[in-house]
CSV table of C-alpha atoms and ligand atoms in Angstrom, one decimal:
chain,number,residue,atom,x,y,z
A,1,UNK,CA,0.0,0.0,0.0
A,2,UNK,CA,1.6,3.5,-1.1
A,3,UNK,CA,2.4,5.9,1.1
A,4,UNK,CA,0.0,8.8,1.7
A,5,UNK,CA,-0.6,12.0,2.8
A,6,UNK,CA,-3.0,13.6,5.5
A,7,UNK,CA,-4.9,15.4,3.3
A,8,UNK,CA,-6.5,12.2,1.7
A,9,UNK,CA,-8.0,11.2,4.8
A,10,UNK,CA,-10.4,12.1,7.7
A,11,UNK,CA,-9.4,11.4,10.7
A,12,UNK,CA,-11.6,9.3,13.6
A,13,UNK,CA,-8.8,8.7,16.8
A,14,UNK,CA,-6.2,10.3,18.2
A,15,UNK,CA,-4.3,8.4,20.9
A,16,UNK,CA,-0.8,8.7,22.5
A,17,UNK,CA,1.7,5.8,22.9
A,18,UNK,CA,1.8,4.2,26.4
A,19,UNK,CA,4.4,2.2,28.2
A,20,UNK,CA,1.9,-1.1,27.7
A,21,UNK,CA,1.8,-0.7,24.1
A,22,UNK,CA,6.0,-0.7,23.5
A,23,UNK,CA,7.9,-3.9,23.0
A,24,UNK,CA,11.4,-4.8,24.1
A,25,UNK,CA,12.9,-2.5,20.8
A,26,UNK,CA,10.8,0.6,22.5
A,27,UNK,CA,8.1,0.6,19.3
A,28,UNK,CA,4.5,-0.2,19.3
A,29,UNK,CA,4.3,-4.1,19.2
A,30,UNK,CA,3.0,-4.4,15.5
A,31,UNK,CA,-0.6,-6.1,16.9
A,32,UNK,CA,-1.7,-2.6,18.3
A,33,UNK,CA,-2.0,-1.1,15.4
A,34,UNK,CA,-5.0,-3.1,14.1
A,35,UNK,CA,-6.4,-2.3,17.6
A,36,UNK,CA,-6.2,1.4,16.9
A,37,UNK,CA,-8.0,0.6,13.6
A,38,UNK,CA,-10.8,-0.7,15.6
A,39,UNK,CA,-11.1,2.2,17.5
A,40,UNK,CA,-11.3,4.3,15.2
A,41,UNK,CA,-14.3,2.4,13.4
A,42,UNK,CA,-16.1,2.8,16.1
A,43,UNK,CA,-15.5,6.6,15.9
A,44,UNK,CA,-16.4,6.3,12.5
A,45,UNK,CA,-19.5,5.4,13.4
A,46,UNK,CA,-20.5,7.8,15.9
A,47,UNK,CA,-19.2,10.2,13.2
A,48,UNK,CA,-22.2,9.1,11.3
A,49,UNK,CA,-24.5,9.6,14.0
A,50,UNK,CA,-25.4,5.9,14.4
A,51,UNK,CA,-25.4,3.9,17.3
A,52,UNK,CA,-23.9,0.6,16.1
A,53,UNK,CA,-25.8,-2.2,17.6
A,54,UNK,CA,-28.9,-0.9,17.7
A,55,UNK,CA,-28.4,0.6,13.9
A,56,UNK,CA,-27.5,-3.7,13.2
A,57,UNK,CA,-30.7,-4.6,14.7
A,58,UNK,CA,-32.6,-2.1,12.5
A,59,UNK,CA,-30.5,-3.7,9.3
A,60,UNK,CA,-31.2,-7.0,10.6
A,61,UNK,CA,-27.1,-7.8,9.9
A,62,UNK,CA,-24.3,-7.5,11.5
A,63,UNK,CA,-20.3,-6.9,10.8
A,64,UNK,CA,-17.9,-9.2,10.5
A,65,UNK,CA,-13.6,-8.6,9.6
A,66,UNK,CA,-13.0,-11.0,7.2
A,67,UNK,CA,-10.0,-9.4,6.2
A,68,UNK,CA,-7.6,-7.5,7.7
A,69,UNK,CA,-3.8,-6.0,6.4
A,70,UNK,CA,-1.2,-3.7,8.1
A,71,UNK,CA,1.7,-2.6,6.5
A,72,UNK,CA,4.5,-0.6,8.7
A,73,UNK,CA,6.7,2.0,6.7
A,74,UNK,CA,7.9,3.3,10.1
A,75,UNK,CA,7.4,2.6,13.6
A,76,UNK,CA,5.5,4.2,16.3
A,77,UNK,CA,7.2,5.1,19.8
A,78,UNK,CA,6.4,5.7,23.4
A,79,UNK,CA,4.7,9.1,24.1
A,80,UNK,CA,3.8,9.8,20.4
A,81,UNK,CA,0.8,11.3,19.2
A,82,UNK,CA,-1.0,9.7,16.4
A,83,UNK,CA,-3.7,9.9,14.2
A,84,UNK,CA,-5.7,7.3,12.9
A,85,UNK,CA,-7.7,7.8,9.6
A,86,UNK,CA,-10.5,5.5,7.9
A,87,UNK,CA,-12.1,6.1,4.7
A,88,UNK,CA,-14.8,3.5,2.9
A,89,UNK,CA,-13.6,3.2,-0.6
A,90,UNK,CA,-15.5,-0.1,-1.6
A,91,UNK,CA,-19.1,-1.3,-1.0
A,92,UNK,CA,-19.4,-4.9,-3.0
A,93,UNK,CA,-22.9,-7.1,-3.0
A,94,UNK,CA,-22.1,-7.9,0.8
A,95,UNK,CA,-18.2,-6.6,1.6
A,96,UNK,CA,-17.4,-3.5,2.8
A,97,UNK,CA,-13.7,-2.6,2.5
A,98,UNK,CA,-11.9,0.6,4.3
A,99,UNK,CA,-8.6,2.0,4.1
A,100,UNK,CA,-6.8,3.0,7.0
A,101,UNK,CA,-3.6,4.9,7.8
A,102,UNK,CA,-1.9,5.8,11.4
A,103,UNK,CA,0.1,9.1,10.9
A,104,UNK,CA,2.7,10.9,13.9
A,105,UNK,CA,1.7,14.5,12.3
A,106,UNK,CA,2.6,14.2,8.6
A,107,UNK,CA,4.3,11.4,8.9
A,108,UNK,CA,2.7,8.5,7.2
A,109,UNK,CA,3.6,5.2,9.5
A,110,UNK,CA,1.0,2.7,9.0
A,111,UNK,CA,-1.2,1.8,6.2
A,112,UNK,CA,-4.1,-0.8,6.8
A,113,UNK,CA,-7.0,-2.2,4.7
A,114,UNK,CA,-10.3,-3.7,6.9
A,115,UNK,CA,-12.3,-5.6,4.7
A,116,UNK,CA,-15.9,-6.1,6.8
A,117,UNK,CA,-19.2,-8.5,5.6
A,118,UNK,CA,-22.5,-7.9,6.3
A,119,UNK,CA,-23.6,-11.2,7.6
A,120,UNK,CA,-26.6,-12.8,9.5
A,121,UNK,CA,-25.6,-13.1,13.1
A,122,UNK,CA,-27.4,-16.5,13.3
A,123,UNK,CA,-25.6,-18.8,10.5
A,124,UNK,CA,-22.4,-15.9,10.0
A,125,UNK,CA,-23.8,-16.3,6.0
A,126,UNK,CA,-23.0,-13.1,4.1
A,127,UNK,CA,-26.0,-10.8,3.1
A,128,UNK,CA,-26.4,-8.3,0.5
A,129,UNK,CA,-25.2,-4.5,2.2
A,130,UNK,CA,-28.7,-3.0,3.0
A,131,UNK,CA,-29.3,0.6,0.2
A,132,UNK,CA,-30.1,2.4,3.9
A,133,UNK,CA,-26.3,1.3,5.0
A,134,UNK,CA,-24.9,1.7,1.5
A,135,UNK,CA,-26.1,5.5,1.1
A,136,UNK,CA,-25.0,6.0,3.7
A,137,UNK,CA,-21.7,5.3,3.6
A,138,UNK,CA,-21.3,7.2,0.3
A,139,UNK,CA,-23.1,10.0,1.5
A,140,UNK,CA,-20.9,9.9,4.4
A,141,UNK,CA,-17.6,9.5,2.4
A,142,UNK,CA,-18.9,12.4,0.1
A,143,UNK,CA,-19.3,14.6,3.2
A,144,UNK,CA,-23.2,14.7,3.7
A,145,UNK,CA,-24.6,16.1,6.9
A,146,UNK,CA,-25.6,12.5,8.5
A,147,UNK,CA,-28.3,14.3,11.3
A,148,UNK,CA,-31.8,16.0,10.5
A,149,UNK,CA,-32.8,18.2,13.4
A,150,UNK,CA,-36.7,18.7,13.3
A,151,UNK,CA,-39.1,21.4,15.7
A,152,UNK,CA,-42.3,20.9,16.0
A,153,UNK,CA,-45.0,19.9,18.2
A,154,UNK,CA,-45.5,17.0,20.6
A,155,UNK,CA,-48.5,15.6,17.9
A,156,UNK,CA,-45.9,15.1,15.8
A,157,UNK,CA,-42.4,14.1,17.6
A,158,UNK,CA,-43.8,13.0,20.9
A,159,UNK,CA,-43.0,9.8,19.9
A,160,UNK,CA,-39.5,10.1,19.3
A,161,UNK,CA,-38.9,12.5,21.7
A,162,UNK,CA,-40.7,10.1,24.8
A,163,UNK,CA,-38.5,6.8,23.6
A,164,UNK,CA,-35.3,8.5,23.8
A,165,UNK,CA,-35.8,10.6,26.6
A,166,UNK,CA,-36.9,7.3,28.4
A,167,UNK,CA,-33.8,5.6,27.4
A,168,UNK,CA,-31.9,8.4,29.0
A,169,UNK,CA,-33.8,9.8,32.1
A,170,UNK,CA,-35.5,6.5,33.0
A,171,UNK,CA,-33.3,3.4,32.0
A,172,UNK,CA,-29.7,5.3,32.4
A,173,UNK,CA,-30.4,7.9,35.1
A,174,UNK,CA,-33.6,6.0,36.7
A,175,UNK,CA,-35.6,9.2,36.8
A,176,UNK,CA,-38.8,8.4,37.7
A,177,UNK,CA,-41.2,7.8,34.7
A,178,UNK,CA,-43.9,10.0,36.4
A,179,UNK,CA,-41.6,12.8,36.7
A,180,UNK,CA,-40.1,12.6,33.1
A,181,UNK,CA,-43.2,12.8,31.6
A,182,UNK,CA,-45.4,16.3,32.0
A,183,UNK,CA,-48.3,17.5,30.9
A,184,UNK,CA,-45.8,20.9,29.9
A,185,UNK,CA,-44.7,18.0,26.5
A,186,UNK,CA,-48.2,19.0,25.2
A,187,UNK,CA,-47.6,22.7,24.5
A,188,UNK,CA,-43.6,22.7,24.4
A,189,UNK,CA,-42.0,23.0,21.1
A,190,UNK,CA,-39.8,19.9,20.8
A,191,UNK,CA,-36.6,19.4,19.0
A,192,UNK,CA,-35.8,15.7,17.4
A,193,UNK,CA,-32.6,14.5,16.1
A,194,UNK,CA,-32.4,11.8,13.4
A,195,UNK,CA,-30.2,9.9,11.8
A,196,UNK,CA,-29.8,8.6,8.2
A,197,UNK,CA,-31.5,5.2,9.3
A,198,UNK,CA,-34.2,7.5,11.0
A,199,UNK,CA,-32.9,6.5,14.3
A,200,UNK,CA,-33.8,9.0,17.2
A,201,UNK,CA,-30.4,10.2,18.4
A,202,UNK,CA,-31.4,13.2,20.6
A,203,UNK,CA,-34.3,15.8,21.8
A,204,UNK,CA,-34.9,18.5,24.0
A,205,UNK,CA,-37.8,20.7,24.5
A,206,UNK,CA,-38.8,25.2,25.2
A,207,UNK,CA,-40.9,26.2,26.9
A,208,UNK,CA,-42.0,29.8,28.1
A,209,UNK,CA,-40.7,30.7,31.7
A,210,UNK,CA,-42.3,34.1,31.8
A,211,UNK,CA,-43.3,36.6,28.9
A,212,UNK,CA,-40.1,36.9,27.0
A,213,UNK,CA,-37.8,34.3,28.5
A,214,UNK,CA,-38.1,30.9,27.5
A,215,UNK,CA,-37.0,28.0,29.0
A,216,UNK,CA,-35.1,24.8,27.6
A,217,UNK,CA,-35.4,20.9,29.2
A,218,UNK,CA,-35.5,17.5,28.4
A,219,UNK,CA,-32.2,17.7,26.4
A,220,UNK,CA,-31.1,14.2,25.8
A,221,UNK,CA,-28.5,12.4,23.5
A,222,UNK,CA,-27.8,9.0,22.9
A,223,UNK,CA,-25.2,7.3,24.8
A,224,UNK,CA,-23.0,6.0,22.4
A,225,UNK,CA,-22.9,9.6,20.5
A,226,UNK,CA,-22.4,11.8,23.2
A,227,UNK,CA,-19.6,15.0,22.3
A,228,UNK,CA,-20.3,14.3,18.9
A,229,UNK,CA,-22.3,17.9,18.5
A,230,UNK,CA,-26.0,16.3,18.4
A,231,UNK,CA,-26.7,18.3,21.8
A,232,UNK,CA,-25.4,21.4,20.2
A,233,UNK,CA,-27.3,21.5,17.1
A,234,UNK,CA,-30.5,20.4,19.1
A,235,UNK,CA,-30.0,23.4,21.5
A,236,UNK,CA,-29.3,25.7,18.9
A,237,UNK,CA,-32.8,24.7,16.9
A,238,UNK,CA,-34.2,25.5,20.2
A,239,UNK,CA,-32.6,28.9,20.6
A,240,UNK,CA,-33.7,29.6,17.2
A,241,UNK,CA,-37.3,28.8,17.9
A,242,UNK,CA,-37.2,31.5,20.9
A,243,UNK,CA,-35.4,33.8,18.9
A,244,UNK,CA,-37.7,33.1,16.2
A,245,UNK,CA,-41.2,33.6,18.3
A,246,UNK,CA,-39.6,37.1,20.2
A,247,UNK,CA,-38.1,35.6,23.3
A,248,UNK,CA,-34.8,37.7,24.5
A,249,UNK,CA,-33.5,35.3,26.9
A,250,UNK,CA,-33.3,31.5,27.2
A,251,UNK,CA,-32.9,30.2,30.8
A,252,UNK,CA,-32.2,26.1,31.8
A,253,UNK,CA,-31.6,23.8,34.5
A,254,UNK,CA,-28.1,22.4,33.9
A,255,UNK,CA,-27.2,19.1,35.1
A,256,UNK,CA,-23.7,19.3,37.1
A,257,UNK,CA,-22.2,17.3,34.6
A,258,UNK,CA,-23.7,18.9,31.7
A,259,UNK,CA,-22.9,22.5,33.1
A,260,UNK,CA,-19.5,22.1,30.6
A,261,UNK,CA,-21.4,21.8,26.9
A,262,UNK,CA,-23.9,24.7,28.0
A,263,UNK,CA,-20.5,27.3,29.1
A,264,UNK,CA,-19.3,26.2,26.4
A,265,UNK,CA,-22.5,27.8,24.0
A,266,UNK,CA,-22.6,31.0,25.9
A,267,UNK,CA,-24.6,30.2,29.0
A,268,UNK,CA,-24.0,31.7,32.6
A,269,UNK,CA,-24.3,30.2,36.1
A,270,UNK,CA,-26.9,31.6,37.7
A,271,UNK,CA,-27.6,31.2,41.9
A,272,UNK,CA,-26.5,28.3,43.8
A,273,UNK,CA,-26.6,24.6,43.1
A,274,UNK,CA,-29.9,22.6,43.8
A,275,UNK,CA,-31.3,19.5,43.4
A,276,UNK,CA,-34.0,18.1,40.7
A,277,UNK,CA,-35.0,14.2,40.3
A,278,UNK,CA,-32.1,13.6,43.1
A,279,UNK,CA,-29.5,15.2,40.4
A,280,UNK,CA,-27.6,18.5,41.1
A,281,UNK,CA,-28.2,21.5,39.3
A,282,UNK,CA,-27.7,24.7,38.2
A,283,UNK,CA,-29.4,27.3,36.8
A,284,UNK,CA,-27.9,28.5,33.1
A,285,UNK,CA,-29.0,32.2,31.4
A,286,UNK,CA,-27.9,33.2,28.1
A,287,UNK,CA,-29.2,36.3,26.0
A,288,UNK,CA,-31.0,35.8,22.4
B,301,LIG,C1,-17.1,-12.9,7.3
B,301,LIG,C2,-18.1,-14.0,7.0
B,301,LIG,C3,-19.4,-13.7,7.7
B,301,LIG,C4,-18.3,-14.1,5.5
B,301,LIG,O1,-19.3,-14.9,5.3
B,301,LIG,P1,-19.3,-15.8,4.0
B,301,LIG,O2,-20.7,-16.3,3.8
B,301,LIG,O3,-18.2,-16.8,4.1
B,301,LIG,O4,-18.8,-14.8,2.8
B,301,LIG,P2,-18.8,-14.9,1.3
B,301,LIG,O5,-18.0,-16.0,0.8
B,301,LIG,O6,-20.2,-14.8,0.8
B,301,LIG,O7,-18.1,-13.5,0.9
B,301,LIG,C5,-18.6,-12.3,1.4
B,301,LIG,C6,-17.9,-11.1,0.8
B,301,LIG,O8,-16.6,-11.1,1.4
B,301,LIG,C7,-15.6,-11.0,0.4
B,301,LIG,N1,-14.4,-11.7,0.9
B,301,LIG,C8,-14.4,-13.0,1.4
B,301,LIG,N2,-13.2,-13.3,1.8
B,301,LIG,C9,-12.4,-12.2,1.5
B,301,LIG,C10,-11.0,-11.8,1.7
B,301,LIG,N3,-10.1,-12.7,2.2
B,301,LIG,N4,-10.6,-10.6,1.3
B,301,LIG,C11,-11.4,-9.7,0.8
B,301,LIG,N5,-12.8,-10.0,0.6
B,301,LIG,C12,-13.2,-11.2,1.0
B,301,LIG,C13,-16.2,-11.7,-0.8
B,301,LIG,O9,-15.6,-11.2,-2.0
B,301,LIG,C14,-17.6,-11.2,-0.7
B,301,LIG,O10,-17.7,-9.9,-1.2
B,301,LIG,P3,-19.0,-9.3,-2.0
B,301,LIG,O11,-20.2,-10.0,-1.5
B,301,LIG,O12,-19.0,-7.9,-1.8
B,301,LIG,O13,-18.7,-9.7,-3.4
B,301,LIG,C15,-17.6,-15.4,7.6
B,301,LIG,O14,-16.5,-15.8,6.8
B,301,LIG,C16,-17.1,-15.3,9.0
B,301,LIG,O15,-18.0,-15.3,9.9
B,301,LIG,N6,-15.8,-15.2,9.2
B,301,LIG,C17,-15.3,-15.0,10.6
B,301,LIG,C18,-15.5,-13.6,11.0
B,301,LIG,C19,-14.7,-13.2,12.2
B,301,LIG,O16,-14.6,-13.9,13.2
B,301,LIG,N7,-14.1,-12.0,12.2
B,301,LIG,C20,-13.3,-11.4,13.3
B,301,LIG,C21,-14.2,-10.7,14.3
B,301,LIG,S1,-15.3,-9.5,13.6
């Protein structure tokens, strides 16, 4: 496999070398590259909004390596940075082949090639690559937008917007069912991310706090694609929304670990710590 630059690739992991991963010359003991490789598939992934197993179930499929190459022009070393890049360059009737490369800044070290089948989970029989998966992956690879963010009322995304927020509040944060659920969802405006598969990634919902000053809640994001800018684009639908129907200043109740992604978008702390649903919080202003 030639040798390449950065600018052919996109990049999914970044890692640096650790003592664990050096053999007896000092370099990265050739097996860990391929493991870097599999990192960054999974990052590839989330890059394309979709959570892997439960995207599988909806394809009725699953993954398999069925081939997998690495060539080493140069070796890696303890404490080095590297980047590790993945781009799909071949979909056949049921393979799907990647190439890979591992860079320490423009240097080109590793080249790979991860050849993966879509196969019944059952028998491990190869199965044609369903159009849904096969778009996309070339829409991906041609550097289409893989989330739809859609506002509107609870008629029409209430049932989105309940089966993710149950996932999140009720099965991972054990919120209370009878507290998730309010009879405010009826006259909020709700925000629902999608993927290309029309899985429900994310929501959140605005409400009016007083004349002028709305109110954001229920913002919730899939697990698996946390930090992968989902939350911001649903909170800035939202903010649009307020802006859009006259409000001047949005206003939230943070979760303590959530208090970092709002900061980050503008929004200001605002009196002391409380709790909510046995979770701290704080209060978060920002202006329109
Ligand atoms: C991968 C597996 C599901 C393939 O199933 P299969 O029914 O044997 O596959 P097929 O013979 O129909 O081949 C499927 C595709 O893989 C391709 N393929 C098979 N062997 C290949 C190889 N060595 N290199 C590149 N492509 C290969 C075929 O060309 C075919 O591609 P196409 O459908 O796009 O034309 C099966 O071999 C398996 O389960 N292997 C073990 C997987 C595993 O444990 N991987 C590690 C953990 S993920």
């Amino acid at each position: 496999m030639p040798q390449a630059k950065r600018s052919e690739f996109r990049f999914f992991h970044r890692l640096r070398v650790r003592w664990a991963e050096v053999d007896m010359q000092k370099i990265v003991f050739n097996a860990h590259y391929l493991m870097y490789f599999d990192t960054a598939i999974t990052d590839y992934w989330r890059a394309m909004a979709m959570p892997y197993e439960e995207g599988m179930q909806l394809l009725a499929g699953d993954l398999y390596v069925v081939k997998a190459t690495v060539e080493f022009h140069a070796s890696a070393r303890m404490d080095d940075q590297l980047d590790v890049a993945l781009r799909c360059e071949r979909i056949g009737r049921s393979s799907i082949a990647f190439r890979g490369a591992i860079f320490r800044g423009d240097e080109h070290l590793i080249s790979g090639e991860l050849v993966y089948v879509f196969a019944n989970p059952e028998t491990q029989t190869s199965l044609p690559v369903p159009d849904r998966l096969r778009n996309m992956l070339e829409g991906f690879e041609a550097g289409q937008d893989m989330v739809s963010v859609a506002v509107g009322d609870w008629q029409t995304l209430g049932a989105g917007a309940s089966a993710i927020r149950k996932a999140v509040f009720v099965q991972e944060q054990r919120i209370p069912m009878e507290l998730e659920l309010d009879a405010a969802d009826a006259t909020a405006v709700h925000a629902l991310a999608t993927n290309r598969l029309g899985q429900v990634i994310g929501t959140g919902r605005l409400l009016q706090a007083q004349p002028g000053v709305a109110k954001i809640g229920r913002m919730a994001v899939h697990r698996t694609l946390r930090g992968s800018s989902v939350g911001r684009r649903l909170l800035l639908a939202l903010m649009d929304a307020a802006r859009e129907r006259g409000d001047q200043q949005v206003m939230l109740h943070a979760q303590r670990s959530a208090v970092g992604f709002y900061d980050r978008l503008g929004f200001v702390a605002h009196g002391a710590p409380f709790e909510e649903a046995g979770i701290e919080h704080l209060e978060m202003v920002k202006a329109l």
